[in-house]
Tab-separated table of C-alpha atoms and ligand atoms in Angstrom:
chain	number	residue	atom	x	y	z
A	1	MET	CA	29.621	-50.691	17.648
A	2	LEU	CA	26.464	-49.605	19.486
A	3	TYR	CA	23.002	-49.982	18.022
A	4	TYR	CA	19.686	-48.409	18.852
A	5	LYS	CA	16.184	-48.624	17.522
A	6	ARG	CA	13.311	-46.180	17.946
A	7	GLY	CA	11.865	-46.462	21.413
A	8	SER	CA	14.777	-48.522	22.712
A	9	LYS	CA	15.979	-47.654	26.176
A	10	LEU	CA	19.280	-46.101	27.100
A	11	VAL	CA	21.072	-48.391	29.533
A	12	ASP	CA	24.540	-47.725	30.905
A	13	SER	CA	27.287	-50.275	31.371
A	14	TYR	CA	26.125	-50.961	34.962
A	15	GLY	CA	22.603	-51.788	33.821
A	16	ARG	CA	21.020	-48.504	34.947
A	17	LYS	CA	18.204	-47.321	32.708
A	18	ILE	CA	18.761	-43.702	31.715
A	19	ASP	CA	15.414	-42.012	31.162
A	20	TYR	CA	15.864	-38.525	32.615
A	21	LEU	CA	17.509	-35.551	30.888
A	22	ARG	CA	18.182	-32.196	32.520
A	23	ILE	CA	18.595	-29.363	30.050
A	24	SER	CA	20.351	-26.165	31.076
A	25	LEU	CA	19.002	-23.313	28.956
A	26	THR	CA	21.526	-20.691	30.064
A	27	ASP	CA	24.361	-20.102	32.515
A	28	LYS	CA	23.082	-16.580	33.222
A	29	CYS	CA	21.390	-15.778	36.488
A	30	ASN	CA	19.901	-12.717	38.166
A	31	LEU	CA	20.929	-14.034	41.615
A	32	ARG	CA	24.373	-14.917	42.957
A	33	CYS	CA	23.720	-17.628	45.536
A	34	LEU	CA	26.677	-18.265	47.833
A	35	PHE	CA	26.523	-22.009	47.260
A	36	CYS	CA	26.311	-21.801	43.483
A	37	MET	CA	28.624	-19.127	42.171
A	38	GLY	CA	31.291	-16.593	43.030
A	39	GLU	CA	30.507	-12.971	43.837
A	40	ASP	CA	31.202	-11.699	40.334
A	41	GLY	CA	29.038	-14.415	38.755
A	42	VAL	CA	30.519	-13.428	35.395
A	43	ASP	CA	28.923	-14.909	32.307
A	44	THR	CA	31.728	-16.319	30.281
A	45	LEU	CA	29.802	-18.138	27.576
A	46	SER	CA	29.729	-16.216	24.321
A	47	HIS	CA	26.745	-16.176	21.963
A	48	SER	CA	28.320	-18.666	19.527
A	49	GLU	CA	29.107	-21.105	22.346
A	50	ILE	CA	25.485	-21.335	23.461
A	51	LEU	CA	23.146	-23.781	21.763
A	52	ARG	CA	20.653	-22.170	19.415
A	53	ASN	CA	16.912	-22.788	19.915
A	54	GLU	CA	16.737	-25.320	17.081
A	55	GLU	CA	19.827	-27.123	18.379
A	56	PHE	CA	18.191	-27.622	21.784
A	57	TYR	CA	15.228	-29.081	19.907
A	58	GLU	CA	17.325	-31.440	17.733
A	59	ILE	CA	19.251	-32.795	20.706
A	60	ALA	CA	16.112	-33.204	22.838
A	61	LYS	CA	14.455	-35.034	19.920
A	62	ALA	CA	17.368	-37.472	19.680
A	63	PHE	CA	17.149	-38.154	23.412
A	64	ARG	CA	13.388	-38.654	23.158
A	65	GLU	CA	13.836	-41.160	20.333
A	66	LEU	CA	16.382	-42.994	22.452
A	67	GLY	CA	13.837	-43.459	25.216
A	68	ILE	CA	14.214	-40.444	27.524
A	69	GLU	CA	10.834	-40.029	29.281
A	70	LYS	CA	11.384	-37.187	31.698
A	71	ILE	CA	13.057	-33.836	31.168
A	72	ARG	CA	13.700	-30.836	33.377
A	73	PHE	CA	14.727	-27.357	32.261
A	74	THR	CA	17.254	-25.664	34.479
A	75	GLY	CA	20.201	-23.253	34.392
A	76	GLY	CA	21.540	-20.693	35.505
A	77	GLU	CA	18.111	-19.208	35.680
A	78	PRO	CA	16.302	-20.907	32.766
A	79	LEU	CA	13.645	-18.201	32.461
A	80	LEU	CA	16.325	-15.610	31.636
A	81	ARG	CA	17.214	-17.372	28.394
A	82	LYS	CA	15.996	-15.345	25.423
A	83	GLY	CA	13.292	-17.421	23.750
A	84	ALA	CA	12.978	-19.756	26.766
A	85	VAL	CA	9.228	-20.137	26.284
A	86	GLU	CA	9.605	-21.035	22.591
A	87	ILE	CA	12.295	-23.637	23.355
A	88	ILE	CA	10.231	-25.128	26.163
A	89	LYS	CA	7.101	-25.241	24.001
A	90	SER	CA	8.869	-26.928	21.074
A	91	ILE	CA	10.592	-29.502	23.283
A	92	CYS	CA	7.351	-30.255	25.155
A	93	SER	CA	5.760	-31.094	21.787
A	94	LEU	CA	8.112	-34.090	21.546
A	95	GLY	CA	5.852	-35.972	23.940
A	96	PHE	CA	7.911	-36.510	27.089
A	97	LYS	CA	5.902	-38.153	29.870
A	98	ARG	CA	7.068	-35.669	32.514
A	99	VAL	CA	8.359	-32.123	32.048
A	100	GLY	CA	9.744	-30.071	34.916
A	101	LEU	CA	11.402	-26.714	35.426
A	102	THR	CA	13.815	-25.679	38.180
A	103	THR	CA	13.797	-21.954	38.821
A	104	ASN	CA	14.571	-19.355	41.454
A	105	GLY	CA	10.982	-18.174	41.019
A	106	THR	CA	11.757	-14.516	40.387
A	107	LYS	CA	10.303	-14.571	36.845
A	108	LEU	CA	7.289	-16.708	37.623
A	109	LYS	CA	4.970	-13.818	38.377
A	110	GLU	CA	5.012	-12.901	34.702
A	111	LEU	CA	5.771	-16.316	33.173
A	112	ALA	CA	4.083	-19.028	35.281
A	113	LYS	CA	0.920	-19.040	33.151
A	114	ILE	CA	2.658	-19.401	29.800
A	115	ILE	CA	5.108	-21.950	31.184
A	116	ARG	CA	2.200	-24.102	32.365
A	117	GLU	CA	0.434	-23.686	29.015
A	118	SER	CA	3.639	-24.711	27.231
A	119	GLY	CA	3.466	-28.147	28.808
A	120	VAL	CA	5.578	-27.900	31.970
A	121	SER	CA	3.752	-29.682	34.778
A	122	GLU	CA	6.292	-29.869	37.609
A	123	LEU	CA	8.068	-26.920	39.208
A	124	ASN	CA	10.998	-26.921	41.612
A	125	ILE	CA	11.496	-23.481	43.114
A	126	SER	CA	14.665	-22.577	45.019
A	127	LEU	CA	14.002	-20.757	48.254
A	128	PRO	CA	17.067	-20.527	50.510
A	129	SER	CA	15.165	-18.680	53.252
A	130	VAL	CA	11.816	-17.086	54.135
A	131	ASN	CA	13.625	-14.365	56.065
A	132	GLU	CA	14.243	-11.256	53.932
A	133	GLU	CA	17.703	-10.562	55.293
A	134	ILE	CA	18.935	-14.123	55.130
A	135	TYR	CA	17.507	-14.446	51.614
A	136	ARG	CA	19.300	-11.265	50.562
A	137	PHE	CA	22.536	-12.481	52.142
A	138	ILE	CA	22.471	-15.935	50.527
A	139	THR	CA	21.442	-14.694	47.090
A	140	ARG	CA	23.774	-11.670	47.359
A	141	GLY	CA	21.096	-9.051	46.911
A	142	GLY	CA	17.951	-10.909	45.848
A	143	GLU	CA	14.553	-9.702	47.051
A	144	LEU	CA	12.454	-12.326	48.805
A	145	PHE	CA	9.140	-10.800	47.688
A	146	GLU	CA	10.002	-11.529	44.030
A	147	ALA	CA	10.370	-15.252	44.718
A	148	LEU	CA	7.281	-15.289	46.957
A	149	SER	CA	5.076	-13.564	44.405
A	150	GLY	CA	6.358	-16.031	41.790
A	151	ILE	CA	5.385	-18.948	44.038
A	152	GLU	CA	1.946	-17.416	44.624
A	153	GLU	CA	1.334	-17.003	40.907
A	154	ALA	CA	2.579	-20.527	40.151
A	155	GLN	CA	0.093	-21.947	42.655
A	156	LYS	CA	-2.763	-20.385	40.681
A	157	GLN	CA	-1.720	-22.095	37.446
A	158	GLY	CA	-2.497	-25.728	38.239
A	159	PHE	CA	0.958	-27.301	38.111
A	160	LYS	CA	0.788	-30.989	39.067
A	161	SER	CA	3.603	-30.548	41.538
A	162	ILE	CA	5.435	-27.588	43.091
A	163	LYS	CA	8.419	-28.311	45.311
A	164	ILE	CA	10.424	-25.828	47.313
A	165	ASN	CA	14.175	-26.574	47.297
A	166	THR	CA	16.483	-25.289	50.017
A	167	VAL	CA	20.228	-25.904	50.127
A	168	LEU	CA	21.176	-26.397	53.786
A	169	LEU	CA	23.861	-23.941	54.934
A	170	LYS	CA	25.374	-24.340	58.385
A	171	GLY	CA	25.229	-21.156	60.437
A	172	ILE	CA	23.329	-19.337	57.671
A	173	ASN	CA	19.896	-20.826	57.112
A	174	ASP	CA	19.841	-23.861	59.421
A	175	ASN	CA	17.813	-21.886	61.994
A	176	ASP	CA	15.291	-20.998	59.279
A	177	ILE	CA	14.500	-24.531	58.139
A	178	LYS	CA	11.496	-24.940	60.433
A	179	ASN	CA	10.084	-21.598	59.233
A	180	ILE	CA	10.377	-22.719	55.608
A	181	ALA	CA	8.669	-25.995	56.520
A	182	VAL	CA	5.781	-24.066	58.114
A	183	PHE	CA	5.588	-21.750	55.071
A	184	CYS	CA	5.305	-24.816	52.813
A	185	LYS	CA	2.756	-26.604	54.961
A	186	GLU	CA	0.519	-23.531	55.095
A	187	ARG	CA	0.517	-23.374	51.303
A	188	GLY	CA	0.384	-27.097	50.515
A	189	LEU	CA	3.877	-27.088	48.968
A	190	LYS	CA	6.363	-29.948	49.132
A	191	PHE	CA	9.583	-29.062	50.918
A	192	ARG	CA	13.001	-30.508	50.146
A	193	VAL	CA	16.318	-29.736	51.764
A	194	ILE	CA	19.533	-30.542	49.906
A	195	GLU	CA	22.964	-31.084	51.430
A	196	LEU	CA	25.491	-28.576	50.145
A	197	MET	CA	27.658	-30.071	47.401
A	198	PRO	CA	31.169	-28.802	46.657
A	199	PHE	CA	32.112	-27.299	43.301
A	200	SER	CA	35.551	-25.934	42.583
A	201	ASN	CA	34.345	-22.309	42.462
A	202	GLN	CA	33.100	-22.486	46.072
A	203	ALA	CA	35.145	-25.354	47.512
A	204	ASP	CA	36.122	-23.497	50.721
A	205	PHE	CA	32.573	-22.325	51.350
A	206	ALA	CA	31.329	-25.856	50.714
A	207	LYS	CA	33.452	-27.045	53.639
A	208	SER	CA	32.550	-24.281	56.123
A	209	GLY	CA	28.875	-24.202	55.132
A	210	PHE	CA	28.304	-27.955	55.034
A	211	MET	CA	25.858	-29.427	57.510
A	212	PRO	CA	25.204	-33.164	57.234
A	213	GLN	CA	21.623	-34.377	57.307
A	214	SER	CA	22.296	-36.129	60.635
A	215	GLU	CA	22.792	-32.712	62.316
A	216	LEU	CA	19.579	-31.382	60.838
A	217	ILE	CA	17.661	-34.436	62.011
A	218	GLU	CA	19.058	-34.035	65.523
A	219	LYS	CA	18.612	-30.248	65.652
A	220	TYR	CA	14.883	-30.451	64.919
A	221	ALA	CA	14.195	-33.898	66.419
A	222	LEU	CA	12.908	-35.064	63.040
A	223	LYS	CA	11.259	-38.451	62.854
A	224	PRO	CA	11.143	-40.613	59.742
A	225	ALA	CA	7.844	-40.159	57.911
A	226	ASP	CA	8.124	-43.598	56.361
A	227	GLU	CA	10.590	-46.367	56.699
A	228	VAL	CA	14.013	-44.743	56.056
A	229	LYS	CA	15.665	-46.709	53.320
A	230	GLU	CA	19.437	-46.843	53.244
A	231	ASP	CA	19.519	-47.853	49.603
A	232	LEU	CA	16.733	-45.371	48.764
A	233	SER	CA	15.310	-47.929	46.327
A	234	GLY	CA	15.138	-45.681	43.346
A	235	LYS	CA	14.403	-42.318	44.981
A	236	ASN	CA	16.953	-39.709	45.978
A	237	TYR	CA	15.447	-38.565	49.301
A	238	ASN	CA	14.002	-39.727	52.604
A	239	SER	CA	11.018	-38.048	54.271
A	240	TYR	CA	10.872	-36.795	57.845
A	241	ILE	CA	8.324	-35.074	60.098
A	242	PHE	CA	8.880	-32.245	62.585
A	243	PRO	CA	7.416	-32.825	66.068
A	244	THR	CA	4.832	-30.176	65.100
A	245	GLY	CA	3.787	-32.129	62.010
A	246	GLU	CA	5.482	-30.372	59.078
A	247	ARG	CA	7.028	-32.657	56.479
A	248	ILE	CA	10.527	-32.362	55.025
A	249	ASP	CA	12.287	-34.448	52.371
A	250	ILE	CA	16.058	-34.620	52.681
A	251	ILE	CA	18.331	-35.159	49.693
A	252	ALA	CA	21.782	-36.059	50.959
A	253	PRO	CA	24.182	-36.617	48.069
A	254	LEU	CA	27.141	-36.709	50.462
A	255	SER	CA	25.749	-38.503	53.505
A	256	ARG	CA	23.755	-40.973	51.450
A	257	LYS	CA	24.782	-41.463	47.859
A	258	PHE	CA	22.046	-42.444	45.463
A	259	CYS	CA	24.346	-43.161	42.515
A	260	GLY	CA	23.239	-46.794	42.316
A	261	TYR	CA	19.837	-45.575	41.123
A	262	CYS	CA	21.001	-42.634	39.033
A	263	ASN	CA	18.887	-42.409	35.893
A	264	ARG	CA	19.991	-39.021	34.557
A	265	VAL	CA	22.220	-37.222	32.125
A	266	ARG	CA	22.670	-33.492	31.655
A	267	LEU	CA	22.878	-31.207	28.642
A	268	THR	CA	24.631	-27.889	29.308
A	269	ALA	CA	23.762	-24.596	27.632
A	270	ASP	CA	27.003	-24.749	25.641
A	271	GLY	CA	26.181	-28.186	24.275
A	272	LYS	CA	28.111	-30.583	26.478
A	273	ILE	CA	26.633	-33.805	27.833
A	274	LEU	CA	27.570	-34.670	31.407
A	275	ASN	CA	26.845	-38.230	32.430
A	276	CYS	CA	27.575	-37.477	36.117
A	277	LEU	CA	27.244	-34.233	38.100
A	278	HIS	CA	30.634	-34.726	39.727
A	279	GLY	CA	32.768	-36.583	37.247
A	280	GLY	CA	32.703	-38.677	34.122
A	281	GLY	CA	33.853	-35.870	31.835
A	282	GLN	CA	31.984	-33.613	29.433
A	283	PHE	CA	31.151	-34.579	25.882
A	284	ASP	CA	30.706	-32.037	23.118
A	285	ILE	CA	27.443	-32.888	21.320
A	286	LYS	CA	27.246	-29.386	19.828
A	287	GLU	CA	30.411	-30.108	17.849
A	288	VAL	CA	28.961	-33.391	16.572
A	289	LEU	CA	25.682	-31.703	15.636
A	290	ARG	CA	27.318	-28.733	13.899
A	291	SER	CA	29.634	-30.994	11.912
A	292	GLY	CA	26.737	-33.178	10.731
A	293	GLY	CA	27.625	-36.242	12.843
A	294	ASP	CA	25.240	-38.858	14.247
A	295	ILE	CA	24.115	-37.433	17.581
A	296	LYS	CA	22.243	-40.574	18.623
A	297	GLU	CA	25.386	-42.705	18.287
A	298	PHE	CA	27.192	-40.018	20.245
A	299	ILE	CA	24.616	-40.074	23.056
A	300	LEU	CA	24.830	-43.863	23.270
A	301	SER	CA	28.567	-43.766	23.583
A	302	VAL	CA	28.419	-41.055	26.293
A	303	VAL	CA	25.855	-43.040	28.290
A	304	SER	CA	28.018	-46.165	28.043
A	305	LYS	CA	30.788	-44.223	29.828
A	306	LYS	CA	28.629	-43.145	32.786
A	307	PRO	CA	30.650	-43.747	35.971
A	308	LEU	CA	29.347	-46.022	38.715
A	309	LYS	CA	29.414	-43.297	41.383
A	310	HIS	CA	30.789	-39.910	42.344
A	311	HIS	CA	33.732	-39.421	44.718
A	312	ILE	CA	33.112	-35.967	46.173
A	313	GLU	CA	33.860	-37.280	49.650
A	314	ASN	CA	37.469	-37.693	48.445
A	315	ASP	CA	37.620	-34.119	47.146
A	316	MET	CA	37.116	-35.276	43.557
A	317	ILE	CA	34.943	-32.311	42.750
A	318	GLN	CA	33.510	-30.830	39.620
A	319	SER	CA	35.516	-28.032	38.001
A	320	ARG	CA	32.422	-26.576	36.296
A	321	PRO	CA	30.379	-24.380	38.619
A	322	MET	CA	26.768	-25.452	39.199
A	323	LYS	CA	25.353	-22.560	37.172
A	324	LYS	CA	27.289	-23.841	34.147
A	325	ILE	CA	26.026	-27.374	34.573
A	326	GLY	CA	22.380	-27.025	35.431
A	327	GLY	CA	21.579	-28.327	38.908
B	1	SAM	N1	18.356	-20.976	39.084
B	1	SAM	C1	17.546	-22.105	39.291
B	1	SAM	C2	17.357	-22.382	40.764
B	1	SAM	O1	18.031	-21.755	41.581
B	1	SAM	O2	16.540	-23.245	41.065
B	1	SAM	C3	18.021	-23.346	38.576
B	1	SAM	C4	19.481	-23.637	38.617
B	1	SAM	S1	20.148	-24.062	40.201
B	1	SAM	C5	21.836	-24.337	39.772
B	1	SAM	C6	19.454	-25.667	40.374
B	1	SAM	C7	19.498	-26.254	41.744
B	1	SAM	O3	20.831	-26.461	42.131
B	1	SAM	C8	18.852	-25.416	42.799
B	1	SAM	O4	17.878	-26.190	43.471
B	1	SAM	C9	19.987	-25.057	43.708
B	1	SAM	O5	19.529	-24.906	44.999
B	1	SAM	C10	20.917	-26.241	43.521
B	1	SAM	N2	22.308	-25.984	43.855
B	1	SAM	C11	23.122	-25.030	43.376
B	1	SAM	N3	24.346	-25.096	43.939
B	1	SAM	C12	24.306	-26.156	44.795
B	1	SAM	C13	25.255	-26.753	45.678
B	1	SAM	N4	26.487	-26.276	45.787
B	1	SAM	N5	24.876	-27.817	46.403
B	1	SAM	C14	23.617	-28.314	46.318
B	1	SAM	N6	22.670	-27.810	45.498
B	1	SAM	C15	23.007	-26.731	44.751
B	2	SF4	FE1	21.145	-18.546	40.249
B	2	SF4	FE2	19.948	-20.818	40.834
B	2	SF4	FE3	22.603	-20.599	41.110
B	2	SF4	FE4	21.013	-19.266	42.783
B	2	SF4	S1	21.154	-21.527	42.570
B	2	SF4	S2	22.785	-18.425	41.688
B	2	SF4	S3	19.300	-18.778	41.496
B	2	SF4	S4	21.493	-20.517	39.223
């Protein structure tokens, strides 16, 4: 039997404190990034499968009462969810210490202001390239100017932090990384590159397109910005500097696992909790909620089953595509 009291912390069976929840608001997206989904990008979740606005609120409230301090809205493209602003506003009212949003930026021109007013203070914006053609190729038809005008608008709205996220793709955008770094430096944006992770819907691409961080470091003669920590000591990236002074943070889930410090769980748009991005199973909290069960007990039991680490290096990869998890 597991017990909790208001304000108590969620701790998994390896002693890791779980205080970060990522909430996927939808699996829909207006882009079709090569690394995230197949060409068809079909939405398979039906209306009844998706959590309703008030269900997102109830589940977020339970997590808050169990000690979750930081949340991030993601997707799919979270800003495509009908009622996204209302959900975000209601969940922000629960008093989380940090609230972030991960977006492809294409809806920020119209929504950045209201998102900021709703209580979101940290934005991560995906930008796979600053070259129009490469951007169009990677996103399968996206228009770079939509993301750029979203970034510009977001910068006017006083977010505490705006980070640009780029998934590193060998032979596709690796020659553009310096240009993105310059773009970010000129605008005072933080820049993070992420090693490509495999998901079953793009497993072949994940092999051909994978470039380890070591190659990127060598290619651009990057130098550590601070002491490079092998154990990462609680953060999931290391910072480097280009010879010309631009800064880049590298997240390397394959080359340098940060599982030992993992503090997160995920809630999918169809009401499943994932206690690991690449394994650990999926747990149906929607079913528990709709049948009147105790969702806090359920959350505690899911957290207690969080695996020690992922095994993607051994081809133990996630069968859910990223857009159905919430990256
Ligand atoms: N649509 C939003 C966006 O693009 O930011 C939010 C959802 S997206 C799934 C969240 C993050 O996952 C993005 O930063 C994206 O770059 C990252 N991502 C998607 N597929 C990935 C993969 N195969 N490997 C590494 N990161 C990935
Ligand atoms: Fe859409 Fe984001 Fe996936 Fe690209 S990474 S297809 S923008 S959900």
